[in-house]
CSV table of C-alpha atoms in Angstrom, one decimal:
chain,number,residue,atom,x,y,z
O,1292,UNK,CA,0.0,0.0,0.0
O,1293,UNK,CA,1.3,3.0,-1.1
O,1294,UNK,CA,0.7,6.5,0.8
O,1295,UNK,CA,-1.3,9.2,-0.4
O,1296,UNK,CA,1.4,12.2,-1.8
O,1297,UNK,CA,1.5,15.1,0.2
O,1298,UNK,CA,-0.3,18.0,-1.1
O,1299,UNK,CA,2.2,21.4,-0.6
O,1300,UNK,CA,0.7,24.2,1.6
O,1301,UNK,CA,-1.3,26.6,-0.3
O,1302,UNK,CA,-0.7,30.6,-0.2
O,1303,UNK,CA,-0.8,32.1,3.0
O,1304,UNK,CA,-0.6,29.1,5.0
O,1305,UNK,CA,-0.2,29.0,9.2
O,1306,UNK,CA,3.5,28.7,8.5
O,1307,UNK,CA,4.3,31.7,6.4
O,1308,UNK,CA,1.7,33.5,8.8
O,1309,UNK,CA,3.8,32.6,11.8
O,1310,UNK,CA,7.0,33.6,10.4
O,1311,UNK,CA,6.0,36.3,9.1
O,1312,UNK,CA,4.9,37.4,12.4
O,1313,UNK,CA,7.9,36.0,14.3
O,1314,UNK,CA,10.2,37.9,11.7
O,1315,UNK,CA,8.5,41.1,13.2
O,1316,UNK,CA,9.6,40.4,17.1
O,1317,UNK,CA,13.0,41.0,16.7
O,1318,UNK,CA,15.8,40.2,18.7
O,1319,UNK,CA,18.1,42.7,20.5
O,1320,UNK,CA,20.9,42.3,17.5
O,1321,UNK,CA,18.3,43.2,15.3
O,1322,UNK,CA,17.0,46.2,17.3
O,1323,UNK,CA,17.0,48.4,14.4
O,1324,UNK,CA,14.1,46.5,12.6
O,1325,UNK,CA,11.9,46.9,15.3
O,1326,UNK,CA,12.2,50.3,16.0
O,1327,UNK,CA,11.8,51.1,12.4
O,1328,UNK,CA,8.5,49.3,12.4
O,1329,UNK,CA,7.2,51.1,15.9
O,1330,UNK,CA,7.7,54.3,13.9
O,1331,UNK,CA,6.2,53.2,10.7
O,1332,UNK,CA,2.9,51.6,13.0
O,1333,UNK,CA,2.6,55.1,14.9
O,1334,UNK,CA,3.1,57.3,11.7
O,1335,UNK,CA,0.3,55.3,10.4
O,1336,UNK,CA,-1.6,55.5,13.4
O,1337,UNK,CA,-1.2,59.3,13.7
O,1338,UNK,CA,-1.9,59.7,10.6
O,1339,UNK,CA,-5.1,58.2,9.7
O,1340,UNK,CA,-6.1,59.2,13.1
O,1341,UNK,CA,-5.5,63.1,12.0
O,1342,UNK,CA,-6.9,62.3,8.9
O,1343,UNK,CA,-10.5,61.4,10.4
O,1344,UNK,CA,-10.0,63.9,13.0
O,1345,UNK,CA,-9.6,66.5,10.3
O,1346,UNK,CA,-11.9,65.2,7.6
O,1347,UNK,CA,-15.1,65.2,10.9
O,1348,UNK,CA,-14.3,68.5,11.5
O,1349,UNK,CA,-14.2,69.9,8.0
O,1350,UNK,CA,-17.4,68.3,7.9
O,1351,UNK,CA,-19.2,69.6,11.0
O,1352,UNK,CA,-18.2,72.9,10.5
O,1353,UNK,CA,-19.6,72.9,6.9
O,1354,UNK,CA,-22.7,71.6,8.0
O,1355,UNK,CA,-23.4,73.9,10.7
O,1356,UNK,CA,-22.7,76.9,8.8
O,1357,UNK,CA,-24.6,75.5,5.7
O,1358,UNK,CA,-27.3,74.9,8.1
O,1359,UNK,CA,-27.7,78.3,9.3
O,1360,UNK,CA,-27.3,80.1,6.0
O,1361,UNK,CA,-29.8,77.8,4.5
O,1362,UNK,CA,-32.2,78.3,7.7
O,1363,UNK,CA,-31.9,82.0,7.0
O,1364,UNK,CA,-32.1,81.9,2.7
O,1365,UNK,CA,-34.3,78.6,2.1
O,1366,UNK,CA,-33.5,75.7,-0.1
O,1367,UNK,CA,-35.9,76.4,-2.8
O,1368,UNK,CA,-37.1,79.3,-4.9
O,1369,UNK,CA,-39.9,79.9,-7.0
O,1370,UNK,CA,-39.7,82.8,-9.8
O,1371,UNK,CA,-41.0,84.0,-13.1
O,1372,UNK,CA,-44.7,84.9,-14.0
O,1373,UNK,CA,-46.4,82.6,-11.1
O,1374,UNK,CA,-45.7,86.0,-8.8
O,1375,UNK,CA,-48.3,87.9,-10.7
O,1376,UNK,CA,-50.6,85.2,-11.6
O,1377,UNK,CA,-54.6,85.8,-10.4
O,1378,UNK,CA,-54.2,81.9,-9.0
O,1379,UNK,CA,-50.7,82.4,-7.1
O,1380,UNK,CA,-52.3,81.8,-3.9
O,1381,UNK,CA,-53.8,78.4,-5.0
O,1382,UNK,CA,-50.5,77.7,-6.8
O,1383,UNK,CA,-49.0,78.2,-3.2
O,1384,UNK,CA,-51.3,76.3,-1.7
O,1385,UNK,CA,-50.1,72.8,-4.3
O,1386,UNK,CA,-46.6,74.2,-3.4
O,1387,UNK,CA,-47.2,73.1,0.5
O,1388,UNK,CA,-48.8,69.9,-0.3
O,1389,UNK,CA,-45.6,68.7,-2.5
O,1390,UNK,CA,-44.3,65.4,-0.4
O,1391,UNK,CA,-40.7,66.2,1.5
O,1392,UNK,CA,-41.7,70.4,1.7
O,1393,UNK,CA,-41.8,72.2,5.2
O,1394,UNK,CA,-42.5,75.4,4.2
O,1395,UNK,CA,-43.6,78.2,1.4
O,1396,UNK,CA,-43.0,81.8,2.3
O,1397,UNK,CA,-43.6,84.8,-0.5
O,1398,UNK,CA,-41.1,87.3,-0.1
O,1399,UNK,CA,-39.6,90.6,-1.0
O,1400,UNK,CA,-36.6,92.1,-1.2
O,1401,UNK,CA,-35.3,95.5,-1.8
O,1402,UNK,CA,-32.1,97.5,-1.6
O,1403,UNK,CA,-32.0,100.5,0.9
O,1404,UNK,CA,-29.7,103.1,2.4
O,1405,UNK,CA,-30.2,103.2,6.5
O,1406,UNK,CA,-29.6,106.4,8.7
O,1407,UNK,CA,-29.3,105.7,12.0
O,1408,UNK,CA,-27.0,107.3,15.3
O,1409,UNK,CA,-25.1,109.7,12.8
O,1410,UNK,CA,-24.1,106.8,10.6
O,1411,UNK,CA,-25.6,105.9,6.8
O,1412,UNK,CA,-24.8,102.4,5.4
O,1413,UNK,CA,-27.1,100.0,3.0
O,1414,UNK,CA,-28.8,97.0,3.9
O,1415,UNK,CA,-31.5,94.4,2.3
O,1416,UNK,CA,-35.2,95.0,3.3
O,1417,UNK,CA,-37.0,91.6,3.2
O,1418,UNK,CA,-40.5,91.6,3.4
O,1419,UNK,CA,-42.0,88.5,5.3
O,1420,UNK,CA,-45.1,87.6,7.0
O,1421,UNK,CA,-45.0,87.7,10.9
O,1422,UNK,CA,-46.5,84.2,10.5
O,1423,UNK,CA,-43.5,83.2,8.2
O,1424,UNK,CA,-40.6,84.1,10.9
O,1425,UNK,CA,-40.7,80.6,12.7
O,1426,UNK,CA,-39.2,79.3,9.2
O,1427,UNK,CA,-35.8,80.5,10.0
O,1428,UNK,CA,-35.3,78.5,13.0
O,1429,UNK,CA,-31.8,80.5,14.3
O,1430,UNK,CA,-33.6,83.8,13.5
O,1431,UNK,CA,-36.7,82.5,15.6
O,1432,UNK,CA,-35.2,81.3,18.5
O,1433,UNK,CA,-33.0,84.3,18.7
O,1434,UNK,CA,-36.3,86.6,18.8
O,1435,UNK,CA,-37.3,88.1,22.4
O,1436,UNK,CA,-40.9,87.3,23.1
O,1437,UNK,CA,-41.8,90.9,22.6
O,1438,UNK,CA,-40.3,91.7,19.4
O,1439,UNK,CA,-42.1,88.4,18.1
O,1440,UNK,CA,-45.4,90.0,19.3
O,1441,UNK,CA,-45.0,93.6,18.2
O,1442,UNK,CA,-43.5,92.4,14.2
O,1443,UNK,CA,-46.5,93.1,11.9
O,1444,UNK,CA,-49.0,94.9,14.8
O,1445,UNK,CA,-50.3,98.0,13.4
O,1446,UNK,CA,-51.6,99.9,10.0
O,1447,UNK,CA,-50.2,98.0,7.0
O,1448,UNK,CA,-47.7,95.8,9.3
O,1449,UNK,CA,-47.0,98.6,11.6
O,1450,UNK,CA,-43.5,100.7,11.8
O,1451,UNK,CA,-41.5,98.3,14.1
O,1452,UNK,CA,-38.5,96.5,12.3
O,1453,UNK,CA,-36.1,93.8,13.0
O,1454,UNK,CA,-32.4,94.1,12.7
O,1455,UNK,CA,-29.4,91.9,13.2
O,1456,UNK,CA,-27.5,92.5,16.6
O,1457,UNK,CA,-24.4,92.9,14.0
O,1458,UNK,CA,-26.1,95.8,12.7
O,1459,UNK,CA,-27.6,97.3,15.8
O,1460,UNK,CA,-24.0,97.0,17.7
O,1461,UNK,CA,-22.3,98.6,14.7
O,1462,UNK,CA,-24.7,101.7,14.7
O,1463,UNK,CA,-25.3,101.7,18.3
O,1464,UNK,CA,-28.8,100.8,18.2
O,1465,UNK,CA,-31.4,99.2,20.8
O,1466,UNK,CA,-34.8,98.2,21.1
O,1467,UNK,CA,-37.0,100.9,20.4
O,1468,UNK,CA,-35.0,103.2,19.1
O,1469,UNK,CA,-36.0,105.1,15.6
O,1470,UNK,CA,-34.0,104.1,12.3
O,1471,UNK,CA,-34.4,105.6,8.9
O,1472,UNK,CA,-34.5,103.9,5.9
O,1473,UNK,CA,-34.5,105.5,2.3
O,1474,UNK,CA,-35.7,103.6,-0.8
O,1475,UNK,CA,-34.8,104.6,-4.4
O,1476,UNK,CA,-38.1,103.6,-5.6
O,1477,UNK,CA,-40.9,105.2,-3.9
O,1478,UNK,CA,-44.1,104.1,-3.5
O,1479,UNK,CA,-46.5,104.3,-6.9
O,1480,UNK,CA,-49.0,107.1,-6.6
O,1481,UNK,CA,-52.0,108.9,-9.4
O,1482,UNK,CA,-49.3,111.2,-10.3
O,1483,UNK,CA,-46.7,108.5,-11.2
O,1484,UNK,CA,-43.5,107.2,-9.3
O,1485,UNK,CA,-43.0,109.4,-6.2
O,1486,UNK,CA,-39.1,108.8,-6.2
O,1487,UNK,CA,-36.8,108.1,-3.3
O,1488,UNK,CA,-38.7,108.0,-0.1
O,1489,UNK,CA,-37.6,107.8,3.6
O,1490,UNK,CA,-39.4,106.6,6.7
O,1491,UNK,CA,-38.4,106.5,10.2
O,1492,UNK,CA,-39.5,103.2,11.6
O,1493,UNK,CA,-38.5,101.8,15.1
O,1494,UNK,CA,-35.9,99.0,16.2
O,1495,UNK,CA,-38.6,96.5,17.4
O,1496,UNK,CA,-36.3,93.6,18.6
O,1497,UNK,CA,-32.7,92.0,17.6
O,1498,UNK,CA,-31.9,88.7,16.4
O,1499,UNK,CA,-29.1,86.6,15.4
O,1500,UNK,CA,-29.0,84.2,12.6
O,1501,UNK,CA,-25.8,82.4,13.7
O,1502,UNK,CA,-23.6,84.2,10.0
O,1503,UNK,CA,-22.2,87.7,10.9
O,1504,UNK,CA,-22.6,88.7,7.0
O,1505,UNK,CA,-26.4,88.3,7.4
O,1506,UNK,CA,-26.5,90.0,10.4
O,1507,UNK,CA,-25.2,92.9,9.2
O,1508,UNK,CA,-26.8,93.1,6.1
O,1509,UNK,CA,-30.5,92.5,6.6
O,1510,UNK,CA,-33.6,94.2,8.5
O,1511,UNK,CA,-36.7,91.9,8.3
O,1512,UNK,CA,-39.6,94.6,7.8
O,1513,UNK,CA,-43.2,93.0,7.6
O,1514,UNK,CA,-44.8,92.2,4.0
O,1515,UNK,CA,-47.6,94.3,3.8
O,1516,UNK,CA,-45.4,97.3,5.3
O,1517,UNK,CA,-42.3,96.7,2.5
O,1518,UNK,CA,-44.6,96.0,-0.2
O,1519,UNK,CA,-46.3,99.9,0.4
O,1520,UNK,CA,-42.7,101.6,0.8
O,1521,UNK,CA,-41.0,99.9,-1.4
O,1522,UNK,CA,-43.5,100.6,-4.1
O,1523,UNK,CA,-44.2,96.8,-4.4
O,1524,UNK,CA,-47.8,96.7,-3.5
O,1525,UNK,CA,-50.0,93.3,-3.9
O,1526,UNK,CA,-45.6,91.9,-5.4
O,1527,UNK,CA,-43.4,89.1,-4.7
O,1528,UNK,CA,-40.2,88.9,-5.7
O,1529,UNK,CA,-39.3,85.6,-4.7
O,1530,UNK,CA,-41.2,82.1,-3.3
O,1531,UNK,CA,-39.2,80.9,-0.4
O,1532,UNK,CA,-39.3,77.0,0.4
O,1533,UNK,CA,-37.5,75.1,2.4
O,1534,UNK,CA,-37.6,71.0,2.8
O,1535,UNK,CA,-37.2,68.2,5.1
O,1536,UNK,CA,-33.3,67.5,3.4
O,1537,UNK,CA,-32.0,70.1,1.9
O,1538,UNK,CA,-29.1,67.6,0.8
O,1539,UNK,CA,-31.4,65.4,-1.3
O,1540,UNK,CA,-32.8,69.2,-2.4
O,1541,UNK,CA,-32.8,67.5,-6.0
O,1542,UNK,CA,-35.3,65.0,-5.7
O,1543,UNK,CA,-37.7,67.3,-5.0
O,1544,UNK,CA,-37.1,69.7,-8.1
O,1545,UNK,CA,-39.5,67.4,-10.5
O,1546,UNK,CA,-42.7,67.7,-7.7
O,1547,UNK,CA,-42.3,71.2,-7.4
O,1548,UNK,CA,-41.9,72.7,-10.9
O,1549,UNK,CA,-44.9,70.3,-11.5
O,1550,UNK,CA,-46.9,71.9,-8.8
O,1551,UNK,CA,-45.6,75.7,-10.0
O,1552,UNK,CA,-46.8,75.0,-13.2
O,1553,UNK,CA,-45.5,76.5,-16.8
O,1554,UNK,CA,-45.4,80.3,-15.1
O,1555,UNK,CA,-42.6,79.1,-12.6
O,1556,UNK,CA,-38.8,79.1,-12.8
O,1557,UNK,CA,-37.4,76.8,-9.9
O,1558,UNK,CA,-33.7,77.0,-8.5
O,1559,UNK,CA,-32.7,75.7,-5.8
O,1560,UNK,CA,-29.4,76.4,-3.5
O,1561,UNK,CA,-27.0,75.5,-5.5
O,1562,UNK,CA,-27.3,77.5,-7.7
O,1563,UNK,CA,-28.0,80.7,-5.3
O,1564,UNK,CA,-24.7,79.8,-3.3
O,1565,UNK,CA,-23.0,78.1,-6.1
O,1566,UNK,CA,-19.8,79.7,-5.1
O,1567,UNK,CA,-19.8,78.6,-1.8
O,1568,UNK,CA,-20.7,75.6,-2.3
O,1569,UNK,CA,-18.1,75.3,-4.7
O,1570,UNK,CA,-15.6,76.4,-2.6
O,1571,UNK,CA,-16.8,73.9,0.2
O,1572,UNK,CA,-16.1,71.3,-2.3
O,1573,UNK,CA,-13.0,72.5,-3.5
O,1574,UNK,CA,-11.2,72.5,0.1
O,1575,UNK,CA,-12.7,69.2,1.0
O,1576,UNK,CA,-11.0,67.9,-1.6
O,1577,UNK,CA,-7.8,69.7,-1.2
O,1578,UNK,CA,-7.8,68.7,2.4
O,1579,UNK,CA,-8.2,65.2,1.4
O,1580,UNK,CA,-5.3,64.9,-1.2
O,1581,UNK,CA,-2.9,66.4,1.2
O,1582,UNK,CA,-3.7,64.4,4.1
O,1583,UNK,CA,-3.8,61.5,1.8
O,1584,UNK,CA,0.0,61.9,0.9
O,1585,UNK,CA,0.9,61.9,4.9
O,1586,UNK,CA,-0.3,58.8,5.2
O,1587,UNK,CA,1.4,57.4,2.0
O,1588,UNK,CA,5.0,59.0,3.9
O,1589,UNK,CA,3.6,57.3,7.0
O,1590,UNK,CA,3.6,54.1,4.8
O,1591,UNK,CA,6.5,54.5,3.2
O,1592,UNK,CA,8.3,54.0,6.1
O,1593,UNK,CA,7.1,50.0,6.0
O,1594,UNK,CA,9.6,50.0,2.9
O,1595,UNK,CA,12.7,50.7,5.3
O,1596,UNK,CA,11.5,48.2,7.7
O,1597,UNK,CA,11.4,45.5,5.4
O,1598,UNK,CA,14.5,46.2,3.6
O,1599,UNK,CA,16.4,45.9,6.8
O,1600,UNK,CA,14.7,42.2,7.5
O,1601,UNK,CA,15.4,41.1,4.5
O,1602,UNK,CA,18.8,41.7,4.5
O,1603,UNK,CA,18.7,40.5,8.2
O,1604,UNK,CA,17.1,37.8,6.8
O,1605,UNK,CA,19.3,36.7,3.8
O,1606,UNK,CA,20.6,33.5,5.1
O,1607,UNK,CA,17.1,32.7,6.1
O,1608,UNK,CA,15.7,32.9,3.0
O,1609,UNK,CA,18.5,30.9,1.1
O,1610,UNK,CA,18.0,27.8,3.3
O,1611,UNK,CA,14.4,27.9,2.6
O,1612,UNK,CA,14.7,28.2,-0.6
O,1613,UNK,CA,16.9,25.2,-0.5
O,1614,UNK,CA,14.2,23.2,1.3
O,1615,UNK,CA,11.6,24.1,-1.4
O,1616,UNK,CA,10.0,27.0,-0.4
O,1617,UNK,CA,8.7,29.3,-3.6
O,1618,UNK,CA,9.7,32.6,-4.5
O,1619,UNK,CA,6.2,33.4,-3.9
O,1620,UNK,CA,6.2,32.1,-0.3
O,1621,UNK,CA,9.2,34.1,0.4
O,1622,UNK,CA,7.3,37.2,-1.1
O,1623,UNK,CA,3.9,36.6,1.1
O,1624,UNK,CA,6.2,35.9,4.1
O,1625,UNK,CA,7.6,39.2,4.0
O,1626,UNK,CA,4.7,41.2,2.5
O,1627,UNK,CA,2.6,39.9,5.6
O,1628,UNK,CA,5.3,41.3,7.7
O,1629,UNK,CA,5.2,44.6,6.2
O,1630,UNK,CA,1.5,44.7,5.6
O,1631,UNK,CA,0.7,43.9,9.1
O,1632,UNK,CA,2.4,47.1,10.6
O,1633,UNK,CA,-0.1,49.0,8.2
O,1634,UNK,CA,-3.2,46.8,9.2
O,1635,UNK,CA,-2.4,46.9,13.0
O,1636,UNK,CA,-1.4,51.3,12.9
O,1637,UNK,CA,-4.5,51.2,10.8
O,1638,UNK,CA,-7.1,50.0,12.9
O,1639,UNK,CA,-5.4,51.9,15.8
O,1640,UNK,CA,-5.6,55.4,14.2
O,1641,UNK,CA,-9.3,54.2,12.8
O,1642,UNK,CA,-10.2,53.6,16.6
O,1643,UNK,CA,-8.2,56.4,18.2
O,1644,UNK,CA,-9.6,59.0,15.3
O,1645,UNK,CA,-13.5,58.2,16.4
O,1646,UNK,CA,-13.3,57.9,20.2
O,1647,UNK,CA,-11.3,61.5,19.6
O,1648,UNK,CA,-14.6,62.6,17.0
O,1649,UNK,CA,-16.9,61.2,19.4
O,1650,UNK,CA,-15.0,62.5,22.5
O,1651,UNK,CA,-14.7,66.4,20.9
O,1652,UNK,CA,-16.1,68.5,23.5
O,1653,UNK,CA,-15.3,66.5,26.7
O,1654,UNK,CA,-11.4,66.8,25.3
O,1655,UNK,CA,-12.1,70.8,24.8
O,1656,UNK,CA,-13.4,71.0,28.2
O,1657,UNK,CA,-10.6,69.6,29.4
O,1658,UNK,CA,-7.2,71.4,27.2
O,1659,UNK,CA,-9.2,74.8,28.6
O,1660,UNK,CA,-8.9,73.6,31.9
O,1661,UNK,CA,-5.2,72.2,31.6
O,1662,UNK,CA,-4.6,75.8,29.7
O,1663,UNK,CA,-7.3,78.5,31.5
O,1664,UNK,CA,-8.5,79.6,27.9
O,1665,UNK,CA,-11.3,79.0,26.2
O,1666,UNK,CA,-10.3,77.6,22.7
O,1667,UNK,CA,-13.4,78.0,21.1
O,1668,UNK,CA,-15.5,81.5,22.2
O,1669,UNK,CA,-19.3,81.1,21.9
O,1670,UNK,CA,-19.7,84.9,21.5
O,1671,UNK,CA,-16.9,84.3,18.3
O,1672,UNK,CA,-18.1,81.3,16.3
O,1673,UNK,CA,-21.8,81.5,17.0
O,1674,UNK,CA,-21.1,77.3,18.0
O,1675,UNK,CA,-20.8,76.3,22.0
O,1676,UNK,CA,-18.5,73.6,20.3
O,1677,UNK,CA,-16.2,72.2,18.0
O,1678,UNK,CA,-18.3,70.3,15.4
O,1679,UNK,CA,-17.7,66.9,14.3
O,1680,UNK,CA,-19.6,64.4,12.1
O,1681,UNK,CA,-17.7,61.7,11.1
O,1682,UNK,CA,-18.4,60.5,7.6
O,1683,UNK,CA,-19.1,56.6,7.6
O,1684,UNK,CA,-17.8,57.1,3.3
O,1685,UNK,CA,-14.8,58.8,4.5
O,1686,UNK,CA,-14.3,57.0,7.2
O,1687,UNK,CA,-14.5,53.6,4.6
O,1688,UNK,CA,-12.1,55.2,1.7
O,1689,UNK,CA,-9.3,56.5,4.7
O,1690,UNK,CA,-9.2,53.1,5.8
O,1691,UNK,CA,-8.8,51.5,2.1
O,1692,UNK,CA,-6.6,53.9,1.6
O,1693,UNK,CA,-4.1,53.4,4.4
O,1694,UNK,CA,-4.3,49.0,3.5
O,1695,UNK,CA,-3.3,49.8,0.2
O,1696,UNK,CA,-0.7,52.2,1.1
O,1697,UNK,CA,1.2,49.3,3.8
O,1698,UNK,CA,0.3,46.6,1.0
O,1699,UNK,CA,2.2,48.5,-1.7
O,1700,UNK,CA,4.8,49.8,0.5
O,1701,UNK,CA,5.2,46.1,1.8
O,1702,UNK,CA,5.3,44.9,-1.8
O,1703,UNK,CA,8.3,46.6,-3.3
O,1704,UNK,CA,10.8,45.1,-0.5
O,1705,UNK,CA,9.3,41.6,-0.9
O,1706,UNK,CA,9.4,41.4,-4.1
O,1707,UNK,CA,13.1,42.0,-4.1
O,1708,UNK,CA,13.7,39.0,-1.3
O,1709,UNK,CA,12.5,36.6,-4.0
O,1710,UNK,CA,15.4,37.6,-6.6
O,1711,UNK,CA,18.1,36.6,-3.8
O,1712,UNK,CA,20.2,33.8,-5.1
O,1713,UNK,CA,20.6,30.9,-2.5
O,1714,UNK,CA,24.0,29.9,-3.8
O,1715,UNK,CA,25.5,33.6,-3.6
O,1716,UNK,CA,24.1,34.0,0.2
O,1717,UNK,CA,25.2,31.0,1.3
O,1718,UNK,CA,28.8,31.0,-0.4
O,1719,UNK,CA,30.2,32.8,2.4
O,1720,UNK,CA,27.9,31.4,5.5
């Protein structure tokens, strides 16, 4: 009876896996291997870990700030000949019962020139219903109780305005004091266009919209009250509409130019903040590319690492050769070595960037009280925090990213341990 021939162990078998990983504990001769690979595994480590740190940040940040200037301008607009039609208010009416929309607000808008505490400076007039102001949420909330109540009381809306608290602290304004705005197109009367007219109207409350620039720049003044000065009488400029995710804001375009019908000209965002957004998208990128190439240096270090073993490794690798082993098991053996300083600095930085993300404003609480400052003002950034909202995508690509970075950086070495000849290393052993 014969016996059965033995079948050779197929790739990546438990005995290249074990040398591989006995290859990495080196011994104290060999010292310089090991500390090579410590600081390749916590390059890695930092870096993937800054990587997702950064990448969270970036990304809170931008949606915070996208959130408030969409809160204050609206995801949506309606334009074109559906202002004037004799059927708007039904068209409005279809407009609110599209799936996925929150809410339709006519507006207007109109350029003015403000005199106020010896100082003149231009600012937007928007013309809103009071019933409309709970649809920007920062604006809202920001609103005293009083000023709420008093917007829109009165003949034609009433006199009382609201300003941002950028504006009032920059002309030195409070609650109920006068201000005077001027518009370049006066109201229409029987004797034609009266011209440039100016009203003084009173301060009747603050608020704060969570962007500086829009602060500063516009005074909410009720409808009825901007469409008489402004000359604008029974007008909209604009249909304001904001939806449920202003992210998916596309998917909604189709149901709403429906319900519009032929008279209305939908945009949405994008194209009103086309250059911010752009720019958003620009420095993401940017960001990404250049923390991208500090985890390829981190990797690169494997290469070093590697080299070193192998040439540690030399006689090793003749007299398995000599016993049969492939080229190719010599290669795996050595690219698991290598790749398993990326995997393991990897899954460390993965783990140590997300408890950091996750961990944001405890660890800001605690560097102010190790330094007595407060890194990031309330009063400043209009945030009681650092933002972060880590990206489950980015998250994915980083770590694909940094595993093909320690396989390639693993590969070049162990490809080169293959070529040695057995014969020439052991000639002089």
């Amino acid at each position: 009876m014969t016996d059965a021939p033995v079948k050779p162990a197929g790739a990546f078998s438990a005995w290249e896996i074990g040398l591989a990983l006995r290859y990495l504990r080196a011994r104290r001769k060999e010292g310089g291997v090991a500390l090579i690979a410590i600081i390749s595994f916590i390059g890695i480590t930092l870096a993937v870990m800054a990587l997702i740190v950064v990448l969270s940040i970036m990304a809170g940040f931008r949606n915070e700030l996208l959130g408030r200037m969409l809160s204050f301008n609206g995801h949506m607009y309606v334009q074109g000949e559906v202002l004037s039609a004799f059927n708007r208010d039904a068209i409005v009416d279809r407009l609110r019962g599209v799936e996925g929309v929150v809410s339709v607000t006519p507006l207007t808008e109109s350029q003015a020139i403000i005199r106020a505490g010896g100082q003149t400076t231009g600012a937007f007039v928007r013309g809103i219903a009071p019933a409309d102001l709970d649809t920007m949420q920062y604006v809202d909330a920001s609103l005293s109780d009083q000023a709420r109540a008093s917007f829109g009381q009165g003949a034609y809306g009433g006199d009382n305005v609201l300003i941002g608290q950028a504006l009032a602290d920059s002309l030195g304004l409070r609650v109920g004091d006068p201000i005077e705005i001027y518009s370049p197109t006066g109201a229409d009367s029987a004797f034609g266009n009266l011209g440039g007219l100016n009203k003084t109207y009173r301060v009747g409350g603050t608020y704060s919209s969570g962007t500086a620039d829009y602060d500063r720049a516009f005074i909410f003044m009720p409808l009825e009250q901007a469409q008489l000065f402004f000359g604008k009488e029974g007008v909209w400029d604009v249909i304001e509409m904001k939806v449920k995710d202003p992210d998916r804001v596309g998917d909604y375009l189709p149901a709403v130019r429906e319900a519009a019908g032929p008279g209305g000209f939908v945009v949405d965002w994008r194209d009103k903040l086309a250059a911010f957004w752009g720019a958003l998208k620009v420095e993401r990128v940017a960001m990404s590319i250049i923390l991208g190439m500090v985890v390829a240096i981190a990797a690169l270090n494997i290469i070093s690492g590697i080299v070193m073993l192998v040439k540690n490794k030399t006689r090793d690798i003749a007299i398995l050769r000599t016993i049969g082993a492939s080229p190719s098991s010599i290669l795996r053996i050595f690219f698991m070595a290598g790749a398993s300083i990326g995997v393991a600095g990897t899954i460390t930085g993965l783990i140590l960037g997300l408890l950091f993300c996750l961990n944001i404003g405890s660890i800001q609480h605690f560097l102010e009280w190790v330094f007595q400052t407060r890194l990031f003002p309330a009063d400043v950034y209009m945030l009681n925090g650092i933002p972060a909202e880590v990206d489950p995508t980015d998250v994915f690509w980083i770590t694909m990213w940094a595993f093909f970075m320690s396989c390639v950086a693993s590969l070049i070495p162990s490809w080169n341990a293959t070529r040695i000849d057995p014969v020439e290393a052991l000639r002089f052993e």
